[in-house]
C-alpha cells in the first residue's frame, strides 16, 4: 500500500480523487467549445451530474467560440500543446451533426518568403516529427499546387501538414452538448453567474440571476470572462483578452465555381502575421499585424446589450479600418486575385492570452473544488477538456501539464499590469520566429538577486526566467576566450550564446567560479511532523541526522515525477528544500498536516554556488569551521559563517566539481558575494553564468526537471531510480513496478565536433523518428555537443542515431553516462 492510501480524509489532497457514493455535482461556467468538450469528457467518465451554465443563447452564446475561424494547426514547440491539438483533430474528426462533419481536414500550409522563415519551417517540421505529426517542408512549386492563387515568385517554400484543418467550432460544441445531454448533463442558457458561494475554503454553489446551483466542483471555462468569474471566487485568473482582426472578402471570380466551404489548406503567411481560409467563394483573412488591442473583460457587454448596440455578439467588436490597411496591402502582395477584391465584412474578435501564451488549468488551492480551464483556443479545446476531466475524475491527467498549471506564475508575475503587458506581447509575437532562449523584453528587470549590481559591473548578459534576471555569461571574462578553440556556430545556435561560456566552463573545471543560484526555489518545512511528512511525500530516505542532505523525488499517485528535490535536514524539525516551481510549494501545502508549516523563503534569501578544484582554497580561509572532505562530506550541510556573513553551507555540486552552495539572507547577499570575490582574486576566481552551468551539468549527466523529465515519466526510465527507496512508504510507491522500461532518458554525444543542437529536435533510429531531444549544450570539456533524448530502452551504448537540426540529419551516438568523471573523484575530494 502506498503512502497516498494512508492520508486521512481531512488531509487528502484534492488532486487525489475521493470516492463518491454518487456522481459529484459539477457546474461548468461557459458553454463555449471548452465547456461543451469538458461536459462530454466528464460524462463519458461517469460523472453525469453536470450542469453547464451559459449567459448567452445556445448554441451560439457569443463568446470566442461563436466567431472562431476554426484553424487547427497541430505543430507547436510545446509537446503539450501539440498533444492537445492532436486529440482535438482526432475527436472532432469523428463527430458530426445532421450529417455535417465537425472537422474539415483540408490540411495546413505555412509559407516562407524569407530565408529566416524557411529555416523556421524546417524547425517546425522537426517539432512535427518529434511529436508524431505528419508534415514536410515542400517546394515553391508544391505550394503553388496546393494554393494556386498565391504569387509563387515571392515564396521560397512551405510547410505542409495534411492532417490539420478547420474545426467547425459551434457544430463541434453542439455535437458534444448532445452527447453529454444524453448521459445526463444539462445545459442552461441565459443564466448569468453573479456569485460563487464557498464554505470553509471549499466551493459550495454557483449563484446566477435565475437561481443557485449547489456544486462539489466548479469549472470556470468562461473564456475571456474568466477573470470576472475568478474575482467572484476570490481567485485571480492571469489572462488578458485582446481583439484580433478578421475580414471576409466579397465573392472572388477565381472561386465562383466553388460549392463547398473549403478544399484548400489553411494558409499562413507568418512573415506578415496573416492567415487565410476559404469560405466557399470568398476568402477569410486574419491579422496579428496590428497594434495589440487589450480588452477589459469587466467591460464586455452582455449578449443582449451587445446586440442592441448592433454588435453581432459580445466577443465581436467593430472593425478598425486603420489597423487593417497595412495587412490588406500584404494580402494583395501574396494573392494577386485580391488586388481587385473588396472586403465584405470584418470584425475584431476577442480572445484570451496569458503572459506565456499557455492555457491556465487546474484546481485552486485557495478554494478547493474550484477549477480553471481558461485561455484555451479551439485548436486545443478537446485535448484540454480531456486532460482536465482526467485530472478531476482520476486525480491526474495523462499528459504533463506543468506548462499550463495555474500555479506556475510567480507572485511578481500576477499583477494586472504584468498580465496586460505580457499578454499583449504574446499577441504581437504569435507568428514571430522565436529562439528558445529569447526572453520577453518588458517588464525588465523585475526580480534581481542581491548581486545584481556586481553582475552588471562584470558585464553580465542577462536572460529572464520566472521574472528573475539570470546572467548567462559575463563580458569581463572575454579575455579568457583566447586559447579556447571552438568550432564556428551557425547563426541560430549562436543567438543568446557567447564563446565566453566556454571560458567560464574551463575556469570552473580548472580553478573556481561563483554562480548565482538565487533564482532556484527554496522552501522551509518545519514542525513536529516535518520529518514524517517529507519522508512520506518523497522517495528517498530522509530519516538521517541533522546535517544530512538528500536528493529525492516528489511523485504523483501514478508514479510520475512531479519534481526532484534536495532536502537538507538542518535541525530535528527544520528542513530546507530545494525545489523547482510554485507547483512544488502548492503540492506540499495541500498535503501538509496541521503540525507542519511549509513556507517559500526564496525571495528573502540568496545563494552563491562556489565550484571548482580550488573551491576549498577559497572558502576555508573565510571560516573557522573545518571544510575538509573528512569533516564536511559530500551531501552534508552546516550552518556557519563566511567572513561576517551567517550562511547555510551545503556540499552539493550540479556542475561536477568540488564546491558548496552558500545560502544567506537577501540583506547580507551582497556582502557574501564581495567576501568571496575578494578572497578569490589570488585564485583566479571568475563569475560564471547559466550557459556554462548548463554545459557542465549535461557533461555530468544531471537531469533538469520540466525539461528532461516530467510527471509523464517514472524514476527508473528517467535514470533517477537511485533516489527511490522501495523499502519505505511514499506517495506513488504502489504505482511503481519492476517491469523493465520501454523507453529511457538517453545520453547522446554528437559525432561531429562542430555540430550543435538545442533541444526538441526529433531523433531518428534506422531512419525512423524514435524520440526527441529534451536538452542539449556544447560540452566544452568534451569537445562535443551533449544531448539528452527520450528513446527506446533497448538502444545500447555505441548505437548510432541521427538528430534532425534545421532539416539536416546530424549523426550522434548513444553514450554511457556520466560522460565526465564517472567515478565522482572530482566532487568527493
PDB file of C-alpha atoms in Angstrom, residues 332-542:
ATOM      1  CA  UNK A 332      -2.757  41.595 -52.198  1.00  0.00           C
ATOM      2  CA  UNK A 333       1.012  41.238 -52.430  1.00  0.00           C
ATOM      3  CA  UNK A 334       0.754  37.485 -51.811  1.00  0.00           C
ATOM      4  CA  UNK A 335      -2.520  36.786 -53.643  1.00  0.00           C
ATOM      5  CA  UNK A 336      -2.896  38.793 -56.857  1.00  0.00           C
ATOM      6  CA  UNK A 337      -6.587  37.825 -57.084  1.00  0.00           C
ATOM      7  CA  UNK A 338      -7.216  40.136 -54.129  1.00  0.00           C
ATOM      8  CA  UNK A 339      -5.912  43.226 -55.884  1.00  0.00           C
ATOM      9  CA  UNK A 340      -9.335  43.996 -57.316  1.00  0.00           C
ATOM     10  CA  UNK A 341     -11.267  42.462 -54.417  1.00  0.00           C
ATOM     11  CA  UNK A 342     -13.224  44.218 -51.703  1.00  0.00           C
ATOM     12  CA  UNK A 343     -13.833  43.424 -48.075  1.00  0.00           C
ATOM     13  CA  UNK A 344     -17.445  42.473 -47.476  1.00  0.00           C
ATOM     14  CA  UNK A 345     -17.335  42.358 -43.682  1.00  0.00           C
ATOM     15  CA  UNK A 346     -14.897  42.453 -40.817  1.00  0.00           C
ATOM     16  CA  UNK A 347     -14.768  42.460 -37.049  1.00  0.00           C
ATOM     17  CA  UNK A 348     -12.308  42.468 -34.183  1.00  0.00           C
ATOM     18  CA  UNK A 349     -12.793  39.186 -32.337  1.00  0.00           C
ATOM     19  CA  UNK A 350     -11.887  38.959 -28.661  1.00  0.00           C
ATOM     20  CA  UNK A 351      -9.940  36.003 -27.276  1.00  0.00           C
ATOM     21  CA  UNK A 352      -7.549  35.233 -24.450  1.00  0.00           C
ATOM     22  CA  UNK A 353      -3.796  35.437 -23.975  1.00  0.00           C
ATOM     23  CA  UNK A 354      -1.677  34.675 -20.920  1.00  0.00           C
ATOM     24  CA  UNK A 355       1.784  36.033 -20.026  1.00  0.00           C
ATOM     25  CA  UNK A 356       3.440  32.942 -21.546  1.00  0.00           C
ATOM     26  CA  UNK A 357       0.867  32.040 -24.196  1.00  0.00           C
ATOM     27  CA  UNK A 358      -0.202  28.808 -22.487  1.00  0.00           C
ATOM     28  CA  UNK A 359      -3.616  27.822 -21.052  1.00  0.00           C
ATOM     29  CA  UNK A 360      -4.405  28.150 -17.342  1.00  0.00           C
ATOM     30  CA  UNK A 361      -5.577  24.805 -15.968  1.00  0.00           C
ATOM     31  CA  UNK A 362      -6.062  23.149 -12.599  1.00  0.00           C
ATOM     32  CA  UNK A 363      -7.715  23.379  -9.210  1.00  0.00           C
ATOM     33  CA  UNK A 364      -7.194  26.308  -6.880  1.00  0.00           C
ATOM     34  CA  UNK A 365      -5.611  25.580  -3.524  1.00  0.00           C
ATOM     35  CA  UNK A 366      -7.273  28.669  -2.051  1.00  0.00           C
ATOM     36  CA  UNK A 367     -10.759  27.420  -2.990  1.00  0.00           C
ATOM     37  CA  UNK A 368     -10.997  23.662  -3.138  1.00  0.00           C
ATOM     38  CA  UNK A 369     -13.261  22.356  -5.835  1.00  0.00           C
ATOM     39  CA  UNK A 370     -12.814  25.461  -7.996  1.00  0.00           C
ATOM     40  CA  UNK A 371     -11.115  24.638 -11.308  1.00  0.00           C
ATOM     41  CA  UNK A 372      -9.848  26.710 -14.209  1.00  0.00           C
ATOM     42  CA  UNK A 373      -9.934  25.711 -17.876  1.00  0.00           C
ATOM     43  CA  UNK A 374      -9.087  29.109 -19.309  1.00  0.00           C
ATOM     44  CA  UNK A 375      -7.149  30.755 -22.150  1.00  0.00           C
ATOM     45  CA  UNK A 376      -7.857  27.779 -24.396  1.00  0.00           C
ATOM     46  CA  UNK A 377      -8.166  28.144 -28.165  1.00  0.00           C
ATOM     47  CA  UNK A 378     -10.344  25.924 -30.367  1.00  0.00           C
ATOM     48  CA  UNK A 379      -7.142  24.224 -31.565  1.00  0.00           C
ATOM     49  CA  UNK A 380      -6.514  22.749 -28.123  1.00  0.00           C
ATOM     50  CA  UNK A 381     -10.061  22.596 -26.768  1.00  0.00           C
ATOM     51  CA  UNK A 382     -10.805  18.869 -26.855  1.00  0.00           C
ATOM     52  CA  UNK A 383      -7.327  17.972 -25.629  1.00  0.00           C
ATOM     53  CA  UNK A 384      -7.578  20.386 -22.720  1.00  0.00           C
ATOM     54  CA  UNK A 385     -11.048  19.091 -21.823  1.00  0.00           C
ATOM     55  CA  UNK A 386      -9.798  15.522 -21.777  1.00  0.00           C
ATOM     56  CA  UNK A 387      -6.841  16.426 -19.563  1.00  0.00           C
ATOM     57  CA  UNK A 388      -8.953  18.410 -17.091  1.00  0.00           C
ATOM     58  CA  UNK A 389     -11.578  15.639 -16.961  1.00  0.00           C
ATOM     59  CA  UNK A 390      -8.857  13.076 -16.224  1.00  0.00           C
ATOM     60  CA  UNK A 391      -7.477  15.383 -13.553  1.00  0.00           C
ATOM     61  CA  UNK A 392     -10.870  15.746 -11.887  1.00  0.00           C
ATOM     62  CA  UNK A 393     -12.035  12.127 -12.133  1.00  0.00           C
ATOM     63  CA  UNK A 394      -8.784  10.139 -11.935  1.00  0.00           C
ATOM     64  CA  UNK A 395      -6.681  12.533  -9.881  1.00  0.00           C
ATOM     65  CA  UNK A 396      -4.118  13.210 -12.602  1.00  0.00           C
ATOM     66  CA  UNK A 397      -4.032  13.935 -16.322  1.00  0.00           C
ATOM     67  CA  UNK A 398      -2.300  11.505 -18.658  1.00  0.00           C
ATOM     68  CA  UNK A 399      -0.260  14.381 -20.127  1.00  0.00           C
ATOM     69  CA  UNK A 400       2.352  16.523 -18.442  1.00  0.00           C
ATOM     70  CA  UNK A 401       0.636  19.851 -17.757  1.00  0.00           C
ATOM     71  CA  UNK A 402       3.300  21.746 -15.840  1.00  0.00           C
ATOM     72  CA  UNK A 403       3.450  24.378 -18.606  1.00  0.00           C
ATOM     73  CA  UNK A 404      -0.297  25.006 -18.114  1.00  0.00           C
ATOM     74  CA  UNK A 405      -0.603  24.652 -14.337  1.00  0.00           C
ATOM     75  CA  UNK A 406      -2.384  27.618 -12.782  1.00  0.00           C
ATOM     76  CA  UNK A 407       0.295  27.769 -10.055  1.00  0.00           C
ATOM     77  CA  UNK A 408       3.160  28.320 -12.483  1.00  0.00           C
ATOM     78  CA  UNK A 409       3.272  32.105 -12.282  1.00  0.00           C
ATOM     79  CA  UNK A 410       5.233  33.740  -9.505  1.00  0.00           C
ATOM     80  CA  UNK A 411       3.526  36.343  -7.331  1.00  0.00           C
ATOM     81  CA  UNK A 412       5.543  39.014  -9.124  1.00  0.00           C
ATOM     82  CA  UNK A 413       4.063  37.826 -12.421  1.00  0.00           C
ATOM     83  CA  UNK A 414       0.424  38.118 -11.396  1.00  0.00           C
ATOM     84  CA  UNK A 415      -0.101  41.881 -11.290  1.00  0.00           C
ATOM     85  CA  UNK A 416      -2.731  43.230 -13.725  1.00  0.00           C
ATOM     86  CA  UNK A 417      -0.067  45.390 -15.351  1.00  0.00           C
ATOM     87  CA  UNK A 418       2.279  42.436 -15.907  1.00  0.00           C
ATOM     88  CA  UNK A 419      -0.518  40.269 -17.303  1.00  0.00           C
ATOM     89  CA  UNK A 420      -1.601  43.049 -19.659  1.00  0.00           C
ATOM     90  CA  UNK A 421       1.918  43.781 -20.910  1.00  0.00           C
ATOM     91  CA  UNK A 422       2.978  40.182 -21.357  1.00  0.00           C
ATOM     92  CA  UNK A 423      -0.392  39.116 -22.806  1.00  0.00           C
ATOM     93  CA  UNK A 424      -0.188  41.919 -25.359  1.00  0.00           C
ATOM     94  CA  UNK A 425       3.338  40.900 -26.263  1.00  0.00           C
ATOM     95  CA  UNK A 426       2.216  37.294 -26.729  1.00  0.00           C
ATOM     96  CA  UNK A 427      -0.324  38.586 -29.246  1.00  0.00           C
ATOM     97  CA  UNK A 428       2.346  40.562 -31.098  1.00  0.00           C
ATOM     98  CA  UNK A 429       4.654  37.507 -31.229  1.00  0.00           C
ATOM     99  CA  UNK A 430       2.113  34.856 -32.265  1.00  0.00           C
ATOM    100  CA  UNK A 431       3.776  34.363 -35.637  1.00  0.00           C
ATOM    101  CA  UNK A 432       7.283  35.622 -34.848  1.00  0.00           C
ATOM    102  CA  UNK A 433      10.364  33.461 -35.234  1.00  0.00           C
ATOM    103  CA  UNK A 434      11.276  32.988 -31.581  1.00  0.00           C
ATOM    104  CA  UNK A 435      14.503  31.489 -30.325  1.00  0.00           C
ATOM    105  CA  UNK A 436      14.078  29.009 -27.436  1.00  0.00           C
ATOM    106  CA  UNK A 437      16.177  31.270 -25.192  1.00  0.00           C
ATOM    107  CA  UNK A 438      14.576  34.529 -26.321  1.00  0.00           C
ATOM    108  CA  UNK A 439      13.200  36.455 -23.358  1.00  0.00           C
ATOM    109  CA  UNK A 440      10.350  38.927 -23.200  1.00  0.00           C
ATOM    110  CA  UNK A 441      11.714  42.473 -23.188  1.00  0.00           C
ATOM    111  CA  UNK A 442       9.222  44.047 -20.758  1.00  0.00           C
ATOM    112  CA  UNK A 443       8.837  44.454 -17.849  1.00  0.00           C
ATOM    113  CA  UNK A 444      12.524  44.046 -17.080  1.00  0.00           C
ATOM    114  CA  UNK A 445      14.254  43.974 -14.752  1.00  0.00           C
ATOM    115  CA  UNK A 446      11.634  42.657 -12.372  1.00  0.00           C
ATOM    116  CA  UNK A 447      13.379  40.303  -9.936  1.00  0.00           C
ATOM    117  CA  UNK A 448      17.093  40.634  -9.263  1.00  0.00           C
ATOM    118  CA  UNK A 449      19.422  38.907  -6.846  1.00  0.00           C
ATOM    119  CA  UNK A 450      21.397  40.902  -4.255  1.00  0.00           C
ATOM    120  CA  UNK A 451      24.447  40.502  -6.536  1.00  0.00           C
ATOM    121  CA  UNK A 452      22.830  42.265  -9.492  1.00  0.00           C
ATOM    122  CA  UNK A 453      24.921  45.440  -9.277  1.00  0.00           C
ATOM    123  CA  UNK A 454      28.164  43.436  -9.195  1.00  0.00           C
ATOM    124  CA  UNK A 455      26.989  41.335 -12.115  1.00  0.00           C
ATOM    125  CA  UNK A 456      26.286  44.453 -14.142  1.00  0.00           C
ATOM    126  CA  UNK A 457      29.777  45.732 -13.387  1.00  0.00           C
ATOM    127  CA  UNK A 458      31.153  42.452 -14.772  1.00  0.00           C
ATOM    128  CA  UNK A 459      29.174  42.862 -17.990  1.00  0.00           C
ATOM    129  CA  UNK A 460      26.624  40.161 -17.315  1.00  0.00           C
ATOM    130  CA  UNK A 461      24.413  39.215 -20.255  1.00  0.00           C
ATOM    131  CA  UNK A 462      21.036  38.617 -18.670  1.00  0.00           C
ATOM    132  CA  UNK A 463      18.203  36.424 -19.840  1.00  0.00           C
ATOM    133  CA  UNK A 464      14.995  36.065 -17.884  1.00  0.00           C
ATOM    134  CA  UNK A 465      13.135  33.209 -16.263  1.00  0.00           C
ATOM    135  CA  UNK A 466      10.357  33.261 -13.677  1.00  0.00           C
ATOM    136  CA  UNK A 467      10.753  37.042 -13.586  1.00  0.00           C
ATOM    137  CA  UNK A 468      14.400  36.694 -12.498  1.00  0.00           C
ATOM    138  CA  UNK A 469      17.330  38.301 -14.285  1.00  0.00           C
ATOM    139  CA  UNK A 470      19.765  35.431 -14.837  1.00  0.00           C
ATOM    140  CA  UNK A 471      23.349  36.004 -16.017  1.00  0.00           C
ATOM    141  CA  UNK A 472      24.213  33.678 -18.896  1.00  0.00           C
ATOM    142  CA  UNK A 473      27.790  34.890 -19.256  1.00  0.00           C
ATOM    143  CA  UNK A 474      29.991  37.820 -18.266  1.00  0.00           C
ATOM    144  CA  UNK A 475      31.803  40.013 -20.784  1.00  0.00           C
ATOM    145  CA  UNK A 476      34.500  40.597 -18.151  1.00  0.00           C
ATOM    146  CA  UNK A 477      35.641  37.043 -18.951  1.00  0.00           C
ATOM    147  CA  UNK A 478      36.093  37.737 -22.668  1.00  0.00           C
ATOM    148  CA  UNK A 479      39.938  37.832 -22.387  1.00  0.00           C
ATOM    149  CA  UNK A 480      39.811  34.235 -21.149  1.00  0.00           C
ATOM    150  CA  UNK A 481      38.478  33.111 -24.532  1.00  0.00           C
ATOM    151  CA  UNK A 482      41.979  33.452 -26.009  1.00  0.00           C
ATOM    152  CA  UNK A 483      43.346  29.956 -26.363  1.00  0.00           C
ATOM    153  CA  UNK A 484      39.918  28.307 -26.181  1.00  0.00           C
ATOM    154  CA  UNK A 485      39.312  26.607 -29.520  1.00  0.00           C
ATOM    155  CA  UNK A 486      35.678  26.323 -30.543  1.00  0.00           C
ATOM    156  CA  UNK A 487      34.042  25.403 -33.844  1.00  0.00           C
ATOM    157  CA  UNK A 488      32.142  28.180 -35.575  1.00  0.00           C
ATOM    158  CA  UNK A 489      28.403  28.188 -34.894  1.00  0.00           C
ATOM    159  CA  UNK A 490      25.521  28.731 -37.254  1.00  0.00           C
ATOM    160  CA  UNK A 491      23.559  31.948 -36.778  1.00  0.00           C
ATOM    161  CA  UNK A 492      20.644  30.272 -34.958  1.00  0.00           C
ATOM    162  CA  UNK A 493      22.670  28.435 -32.310  1.00  0.00           C
ATOM    163  CA  UNK A 494      24.889  31.497 -31.901  1.00  0.00           C
ATOM    164  CA  UNK A 495      21.963  33.617 -30.739  1.00  0.00           C
ATOM    165  CA  UNK A 496      21.884  34.185 -26.964  1.00  0.00           C
ATOM    166  CA  UNK A 497      25.267  32.443 -26.765  1.00  0.00           C
ATOM    167  CA  UNK A 498      28.845  33.581 -26.433  1.00  0.00           C
ATOM    168  CA  UNK A 499      32.214  31.798 -26.585  1.00  0.00           C
ATOM    169  CA  UNK A 500      32.753  33.359 -23.156  1.00  0.00           C
ATOM    170  CA  UNK A 501      30.623  30.483 -21.821  1.00  0.00           C
ATOM    171  CA  UNK A 502      33.374  28.073 -22.853  1.00  0.00           C
ATOM    172  CA  UNK A 503      35.955  30.116 -20.949  1.00  0.00           C
ATOM    173  CA  UNK A 504      33.740  30.150 -17.859  1.00  0.00           C
ATOM    174  CA  UNK A 505      33.254  26.377 -18.068  1.00  0.00           C
ATOM    175  CA  UNK A 506      37.014  25.922 -18.400  1.00  0.00           C
ATOM    176  CA  UNK A 507      37.635  28.161 -15.388  1.00  0.00           C
ATOM    177  CA  UNK A 508      35.173  26.101 -13.356  1.00  0.00           C
ATOM    178  CA  UNK A 509      36.908  22.872 -14.308  1.00  0.00           C
ATOM    179  CA  UNK A 510      40.423  24.236 -13.674  1.00  0.00           C
ATOM    180  CA  UNK A 511      40.102  26.894 -10.955  1.00  0.00           C
ATOM    181  CA  UNK A 512      36.992  28.205  -9.211  1.00  0.00           C
ATOM    182  CA  UNK A 513      33.854  30.110 -10.215  1.00  0.00           C
ATOM    183  CA  UNK A 514      30.948  31.836  -8.498  1.00  0.00           C
ATOM    184  CA  UNK A 515      27.444  31.053  -9.740  1.00  0.00           C
ATOM    185  CA  UNK A 516      24.321  32.980  -8.784  1.00  0.00           C
ATOM    186  CA  UNK A 517      21.851  30.284  -7.726  1.00  0.00           C
ATOM    187  CA  UNK A 518      19.382  32.698  -6.141  1.00  0.00           C
ATOM    188  CA  UNK A 519      16.516  32.041  -8.599  1.00  0.00           C
ATOM    189  CA  UNK A 520      16.346  28.383  -7.533  1.00  0.00           C
ATOM    190  CA  UNK A 521      13.309  27.869  -5.298  1.00  0.00           C
ATOM    191  CA  UNK A 522      13.833  27.340  -1.580  1.00  0.00           C
ATOM    192  CA  UNK A 523      11.187  26.116   0.839  1.00  0.00           C
ATOM    193  CA  UNK A 524      11.364  25.833   4.611  1.00  0.00           C
ATOM    194  CA  UNK A 525       9.452  22.948   6.183  1.00  0.00           C
ATOM    195  CA  UNK A 526       9.155  22.986   9.955  1.00  0.00           C
ATOM    196  CA  UNK A 527       7.159  21.484  12.785  1.00  0.00           C
ATOM    197  CA  UNK A 528       6.940  18.321  14.875  1.00  0.00           C
ATOM    198  CA  UNK A 529       5.627  16.302  11.955  1.00  0.00           C
ATOM    199  CA  UNK A 530       8.028  17.675   9.346  1.00  0.00           C
ATOM    200  CA  UNK A 531      10.228  14.564   9.100  1.00  0.00           C
ATOM    201  CA  UNK A 532       7.333  12.110   8.828  1.00  0.00           C
ATOM    202  CA  UNK A 533       5.606  14.355   6.322  1.00  0.00           C
ATOM    203  CA  UNK A 534       8.566  14.830   3.995  1.00  0.00           C
ATOM    204  CA  UNK A 535       9.597  11.200   4.267  1.00  0.00           C
ATOM    205  CA  UNK A 536       6.093  10.116   3.254  1.00  0.00           C
ATOM    206  CA  UNK A 537       5.913  12.633   0.422  1.00  0.00           C
ATOM    207  CA  UNK A 538       9.245  11.770  -1.222  1.00  0.00           C
ATOM    208  CA  UNK A 539      11.023   8.671  -2.469  1.00  0.00           C
ATOM    209  CA  UNK A 540      14.370   8.639  -0.714  1.00  0.00           C
ATOM    210  CA  UNK A 541      15.235   8.029   2.924  1.00  0.00           C
ATOM    211  CA  UNK A 542      15.144  11.278   4.863  1.00  0.00           C
TER     212      UNK A 542
END
